[in-house]
Amino acid sequence: MLSRPSTPCPDLEQDNNHLSRDPMEDLDTSPEAKGHRVVVFPEEPNIWIDNLPFDEVKRQFLAGEDGIRKRVEDTIEVAEKWSGKPDAWYLRHIWHREPRGIFTCACPIHPFHVRYYSYFDWSLDDPTRLYCRLCQEEGREYPYYPNPRYPDDGDGCFPTDEVWREDHDEAWSRAHDGIPWDHWDGEAHGYVEPTNAFYFKALCWMNTFRALAGNVLHRLGEACHYAAKLHEDHERASRYAHTAKVILVTLSRAFLGDPYLSALLHISETGLQEELTTFYRGDASSTSYPGFRLYAAFDHIEGDPKRPLNAPGDRYGTKGACIYPGLWNWKASETQDLMVGYGLIAETFTETEANLKAIALRIVTSVEGDAERLQNSDQILKRGILEYTLHPYTLVTGADNLSTSTQMPGLQLGRIAGDHQIVENVARDIVFFLYNFFTGDGLGKEGSPSYTSWGIASVMSACQGERVDSDRPCPYVNPQTSSIDLLSLPIFKHGLGQFLLTGFPNGRPVTWEDCVIRAAMPLEPLALAEKLGGGIPVAYRPYLDIDLDREPAIYSKLPMTLPSHLLGQNRKAIVRSGEAKNSRALSIDYTERVGHYHMAPLNLSLFAKGHELATDLGYLGSTHFMTVDWIKTFPAHNTATIRAEDGDPMGTDNLRGDLRYFVDMPGFKSIDVAEEDASELAKIPGTDRYQRTVALIDIDSQDTYVVDIFRLNGGHLHDWTFHSNGHRFQTEGIERLEQPDKDESLYDYSGFTFTPSRRTKGANAKWGSERVTELSVGKASGTWTAIWGDVTEFPDEDGKSEIDSDVFLKLHMLDEPGSEIITGTGPAQRWLDNRDLGEQMRIVTVRRSETENLDTFVAIHEPYRDNPFIQEIVRLDAGASESVALKITHDRGVDLVISNPERESIRVSDWNLNLQTDGETAHASYDDQGLRSLSVVGGTIARSGDHSVVLPASIKGQLTDYDDVKKSLLIRPDAVVSDPESLGEQTVTVRHRERGSAYTISSAQNNPDGTCTLNLEGFPHLAIGYLLVTGVEAERIWVEPPPVIQGKETNLNIFRVEPSRNLSYLQQFSAVTTDDILDERGCRIRTKHALTMDDTGSLAPGDEIALSPLHPGVDRVQIIQSSSWTRE
């Protein structure tokens, strides 16, 4: 089982009566009483250098191994440099004020270029200055900050309006999103918006803290052991150790404060200063440290009248505040630095330095009895940074995409402390993480390839081979060696393989949702699977170039020729055709509203002719104003919006849809997604339809086009939007109307008055359609076209672009009278490093007013090189009200396409060409020799001339069981499946209470009892999460790790995991409740999670449960069949 540790874990076996307390109970209850557990450090922690115990380092050194000898030499060189500085230098640069500006600081002259992610140049050799490389290139008098024009005494820089006017002008304002040039508007305009000052000095201190606690402290600590134990040079070892102790003791003083430490040690502040004077060498005794106040990541701070905690805009408040800087992942890194640093030098403290050793430890962790030591003082217990980050005796790697940042520090903690329970718990936590956060599609549950934590593989590799004292079977232990083996887990290897299938031909993942454009395939984790995990599964090897004698050992075979692929759990579909340089990919994203989602229901992306043509902009960061105000909004996507009279998109972003069918046939691929959840449709007045049908149709091995049909109704206005990658833009067939002013936005032109619920709070914030300007307005009553050309890429960090002038994307819109066609310009930046800062794109909006009839947008997307190949598109009379029939004439012949959601019997003809079907979609292709292919999806038949394709009826039935180990569904069809072998590669959809699921079938077989087993392709997670029960009450169970629930939680069911790994239904999912463990000042240490249950009597601590949308005996299944004929 996943759940049971090899030895009882005290934190999991505790009395859970306290868990029924009100989460807002007072702070008199200690964290320990609620389950918090302090790690006990040994007097002499184990010494590890990176991933090696010191004994192994010594063995390699004495054996003369070049790598380790070079490392020792380099480390001692660094230690010589930093031990040569006087103690006073360290006290001067370890500041007594809180580090701020981490995410918000920016260059006042170049705020979009020089800020978080593309930061100032800084060095510990010149630690009080932040250098702007652009200011340097421009030859400014002061290319560094703070400076006489932009001073900062520690509370931040507040530029004067006079200085601001001298350094800025109107052109600068236009180039910087309208930031005022004639006065400072009170914001830094850094990566995080807004903040109230430029915290230059505080950021210098933050950089100093990270450098000292990390590289400098570690190299000094390592060099101390190298000098003493490898070279027997105890004088140098003592010198290195002293400087390391100066750093760690002084950092602890800065964070915790001298008054606190003197109270803790039961000595007066004067006595503490006397002891420190003896410790520090030279004139270094005058510095005192009051200790840091509570502050939050985005510069709110306890007692600051201008930016206090719990003020408007403070998203963290006291619970999320801390005396340690940064967000959770930063704190984990800082914990690792301080913890490893302490472990390296703990044994060097002498008996007379016992108080100094105690001080050094307290920045890492408090010690049992500290609260009692403070009872007769005015001080409140201050806990070490480790206590807010690692929680090594619990399962914590749950819902957050960055939560794995705690696992490598956790592993190192277990090694340093010599606690095998911590080490094994890291492995156990990772297994739960793979089953909870990841999906069977190889992505995280947030859906973005960028936010898929395959970096966890480095921790898995570090754990590999660790001995486990257990004879009990568990998935992370190799029974032959009794050691941890995570890299062989099928869930790991198949997850990596499935991630490969999310790629564009250029080797980058499709930029769904918040995926940065620089995202890459997980080749390093794949190399680990190949080298140490028993090999990459056969199914994924054709897409990789593998050579274990080379470094790196694995490359993607570019251009990647991948198969069509359904991401059933992440709710995305990709159809592909062509090979090598002619590979193309069309995707529809119908993801739930999960973490990092965009307002982009049924968003379309297209890759062809070597480029991403119809794009999703991706991501610039969750708090980047361009992400919040533009990239996530409707007009930035290829989708359709239902608007109220005031322009509000109402609940359109809730209409995520369910897959109806996914079909891949030779020359014809199709996806159909529709919102069928009545509760979501009801959120928009008058809406009962929101459906997109697309088809990728090949005319030969080189060229393809896309049929794109969007059906919707309701609301007041319907906006269909589309954009492509290209600097050149032209339209034909549009009658131009009166043109708006160049600077008028789409929002203002449209007369919109709504206020978006989420936007950057700032005087100049522009959201969505407010960012579309340079409008041109027209109308058309028939087919019109728009062409994007000069496709632009930015492969180099220096911002130099590459333009492919031979590639185009042509939009053919089969429009209707009454449509308004609005073209405009909007932001197109995609690179986080600003290499494409200022890029613009042309956006087409087709706007129609709601009528009583279903609104159907019909478009053809034609990617081509040099010359277009489509000659004419005609919409034919299909008879049925919702059906669309098209005749597309191109250089290779003529195609007839029918989209027929009502499945009426339809016949269309044009001259001697005809197509008849009762299917949902049908396609017939003709050349000068006659019919060359015929395809149909759904229904029973498609016929053209003398040729026909006959289908068996769609299979419907009930889900009766599922097996998450064998990856299969058991269904009871309404009628016997006559040919189960034909179901291979077909798609099965499962309808739940709300929403649905979809899976690709690999094979099927009928069973004697009338059921049918569907074996599924890939490695789908049929149970989307597994949880360990840690406490049981009358109406709820406490669980670990934190549940990962994305999308509609009301769609889930709870199952008990039996010893056989079979799942037994318990009840429908109800709700998650939480209980914060708070420290003595009300700051969150961690959060416990519970599931509400009707009956908990059958569960006990140590049991395992699973969550799944599948509900055997209730859910209905459907397999819409498809078939095709191709002339030989």
JSON list of C-alpha atoms in Angstrom, two decimals, residues 566-640:
[
{"chain": "A", "resi": 566, "resn": "LEU", "atom": "CA", "xyz": [-6.51, 12.91, -26.05]},
{"chain": "A", "resi": 567, "resn": "LEU", "atom": "CA", "xyz": [-5.70, 14.29, -22.59]},
{"chain": "A", "resi": 568, "resn": "GLY", "atom": "CA", "xyz": [-8.78, 12.95, -20.86]},
{"chain": "A", "resi": 569, "resn": "GLN", "atom": "CA", "xyz": [-8.04, 14.16, -17.35]},
{"chain": "A", "resi": 570, "resn": "ASN", "atom": "CA", "xyz": [-6.54, 17.52, -18.30]},
{"chain": "A", "resi": 571, "resn": "ARG", "atom": "CA", "xyz": [-9.39, 17.96, -20.80]},
{"chain": "A", "resi": 572, "resn": "LYS", "atom": "CA", "xyz": [-7.50, 18.81, -23.96]},
{"chain": "A", "resi": 573, "resn": "ALA", "atom": "CA", "xyz": [-7.42, 17.20, -27.38]},
{"chain": "A", "resi": 574, "resn": "ILE", "atom": "CA", "xyz": [-4.80, 17.34, -30.14]},
{"chain": "A", "resi": 575, "resn": "VAL", "atom": "CA", "xyz": [-5.22, 15.98, -33.64]},
{"chain": "A", "resi": 576, "resn": "ARG", "atom": "CA", "xyz": [-2.13, 15.72, -35.80]},
{"chain": "A", "resi": 577, "resn": "SER", "atom": "CA", "xyz": [-1.17, 14.90, -39.35]},
{"chain": "A", "resi": 578, "resn": "GLY", "atom": "CA", "xyz": [1.87, 15.06, -41.59]},
{"chain": "A", "resi": 579, "resn": "GLU", "atom": "CA", "xyz": [5.43, 14.12, -40.82]},
{"chain": "A", "resi": 580, "resn": "ALA", "atom": "CA", "xyz": [8.72, 15.84, -40.04]},
{"chain": "A", "resi": 581, "resn": "LYS", "atom": "CA", "xyz": [8.75, 19.42, -41.39]},
{"chain": "A", "resi": 582, "resn": "ASN", "atom": "CA", "xyz": [5.16, 18.98, -42.62]},
{"chain": "A", "resi": 583, "resn": "SER", "atom": "CA", "xyz": [3.85, 18.00, -39.18]},
{"chain": "A", "resi": 584, "resn": "ARG", "atom": "CA", "xyz": [0.81, 19.94, -38.00]},
{"chain": "A", "resi": 585, "resn": "ALA", "atom": "CA", "xyz": [-1.20, 19.96, -34.82]},
{"chain": "A", "resi": 586, "resn": "LEU", "atom": "CA", "xyz": [-4.64, 21.32, -33.97]},
{"chain": "A", "resi": 587, "resn": "SER", "atom": "CA", "xyz": [-5.79, 21.45, -30.35]},
{"chain": "A", "resi": 588, "resn": "ILE", "atom": "CA", "xyz": [-8.89, 22.38, -28.40]},
{"chain": "A", "resi": 589, "resn": "ASP", "atom": "CA", "xyz": [-8.50, 23.17, -24.71]},
{"chain": "A", "resi": 590, "resn": "TYR", "atom": "CA", "xyz": [-11.64, 22.48, -22.70]},
{"chain": "A", "resi": 591, "resn": "THR", "atom": "CA", "xyz": [-10.04, 22.40, -19.28]},
{"chain": "A", "resi": 592, "resn": "GLU", "atom": "CA", "xyz": [-11.95, 23.08, -16.09]},
{"chain": "A", "resi": 593, "resn": "ARG", "atom": "CA", "xyz": [-11.45, 26.32, -14.17]},
{"chain": "A", "resi": 594, "resn": "VAL", "atom": "CA", "xyz": [-8.35, 24.98, -12.45]},
{"chain": "A", "resi": 595, "resn": "GLY", "atom": "CA", "xyz": [-5.30, 26.73, -11.08]},
{"chain": "A", "resi": 596, "resn": "HIS", "atom": "CA", "xyz": [-3.65, 28.90, -13.76]},
{"chain": "A", "resi": 597, "resn": "TYR", "atom": "CA", "xyz": [-6.65, 28.65, -16.09]},
{"chain": "A", "resi": 598, "resn": "HIS", "atom": "CA", "xyz": [-7.38, 31.32, -18.68]},
{"chain": "A", "resi": 599, "resn": "MET", "atom": "CA", "xyz": [-10.71, 32.81, -19.71]},
{"chain": "A", "resi": 600, "resn": "ALA", "atom": "CA", "xyz": [-10.45, 30.70, -22.81]},
{"chain": "A", "resi": 601, "resn": "PRO", "atom": "CA", "xyz": [-13.15, 28.05, -23.01]},
{"chain": "A", "resi": 602, "resn": "LEU", "atom": "CA", "xyz": [-12.76, 25.82, -26.06]},
{"chain": "A", "resi": 603, "resn": "ASN", "atom": "CA", "xyz": [-9.63, 27.72, -27.09]},
{"chain": "A", "resi": 604, "resn": "LEU", "atom": "CA", "xyz": [-8.10, 26.73, -30.44]},
{"chain": "A", "resi": 605, "resn": "SER", "atom": "CA", "xyz": [-4.38, 26.43, -31.20]},
{"chain": "A", "resi": 606, "resn": "LEU", "atom": "CA", "xyz": [-2.81, 25.52, -34.55]},
{"chain": "A", "resi": 607, "resn": "PHE", "atom": "CA", "xyz": [0.74, 24.60, -35.50]},
{"chain": "A", "resi": 608, "resn": "ALA", "atom": "CA", "xyz": [1.63, 24.25, -39.18]},
{"chain": "A", "resi": 609, "resn": "LYS", "atom": "CA", "xyz": [4.37, 25.11, -41.65]},
{"chain": "A", "resi": 610, "resn": "GLY", "atom": "CA", "xyz": [6.96, 24.94, -38.88]},
{"chain": "A", "resi": 611, "resn": "HIS", "atom": "CA", "xyz": [5.31, 27.57, -36.69]},
{"chain": "A", "resi": 612, "resn": "GLU", "atom": "CA", "xyz": [2.75, 28.05, -33.98]},
{"chain": "A", "resi": 613, "resn": "LEU", "atom": "CA", "xyz": [0.26, 30.06, -36.03]},
{"chain": "A", "resi": 614, "resn": "ALA", "atom": "CA", "xyz": [-2.96, 30.27, -34.00]},
{"chain": "A", "resi": 615, "resn": "THR", "atom": "CA", "xyz": [-1.49, 30.92, -30.59]},
{"chain": "A", "resi": 616, "resn": "ASP", "atom": "CA", "xyz": [-2.26, 30.90, -26.92]},
{"chain": "A", "resi": 617, "resn": "LEU", "atom": "CA", "xyz": [0.00, 33.62, -25.54]},
{"chain": "A", "resi": 618, "resn": "GLY", "atom": "CA", "xyz": [0.95, 31.51, -22.54]},
{"chain": "A", "resi": 619, "resn": "TYR", "atom": "CA", "xyz": [2.23, 33.13, -19.37]},
{"chain": "A", "resi": 620, "resn": "LEU", "atom": "CA", "xyz": [4.34, 35.93, -17.95]},
{"chain": "A", "resi": 621, "resn": "GLY", "atom": "CA", "xyz": [3.72, 35.09, -14.31]},
{"chain": "A", "resi": 622, "resn": "SER", "atom": "CA", "xyz": [0.71, 35.04, -12.03]},
{"chain": "A", "resi": 623, "resn": "THR", "atom": "CA", "xyz": [1.24, 38.56, -10.68]},
{"chain": "A", "resi": 624, "resn": "HIS", "atom": "CA", "xyz": [2.58, 40.14, -13.87]},
{"chain": "A", "resi": 625, "resn": "PHE", "atom": "CA", "xyz": [0.11, 42.84, -14.89]},
{"chain": "A", "resi": 626, "resn": "MET", "atom": "CA", "xyz": [0.12, 41.65, -18.49]},
{"chain": "A", "resi": 627, "resn": "THR", "atom": "CA", "xyz": [-0.92, 38.17, -17.40]},
{"chain": "A", "resi": 628, "resn": "VAL", "atom": "CA", "xyz": [-3.69, 39.38, -15.11]},
{"chain": "A", "resi": 629, "resn": "ASP", "atom": "CA", "xyz": [-5.01, 42.13, -17.36]},
{"chain": "A", "resi": 630, "resn": "TRP", "atom": "CA", "xyz": [-4.53, 40.68, -20.82]},
{"chain": "A", "resi": 631, "resn": "ILE", "atom": "CA", "xyz": [-3.14, 37.18, -21.33]},
{"chain": "A", "resi": 632, "resn": "LYS", "atom": "CA", "xyz": [-5.83, 35.51, -19.23]},
{"chain": "A", "resi": 633, "resn": "THR", "atom": "CA", "xyz": [-8.74, 37.43, -20.78]},
{"chain": "A", "resi": 634, "resn": "PHE", "atom": "CA", "xyz": [-11.19, 36.49, -23.53]},
{"chain": "A", "resi": 635, "resn": "PRO", "atom": "CA", "xyz": [-9.98, 38.85, -26.31]},
{"chain": "A", "resi": 636, "resn": "ALA", "atom": "CA", "xyz": [-6.48, 37.35, -26.07]},
{"chain": "A", "resi": 637, "resn": "HIS", "atom": "CA", "xyz": [-7.74, 33.91, -27.13]},
{"chain": "A", "resi": 638, "resn": "ASN", "atom": "CA", "xyz": [-9.22, 32.10, -30.09]},
{"chain": "A", "resi": 639, "resn": "THR", "atom": "CA", "xyz": [-12.63, 31.52, -28.59]},
{"chain": "A", "resi": 640, "resn": "ALA", "atom": "CA", "xyz": [-16.15, 32.97, -28.37]}
]
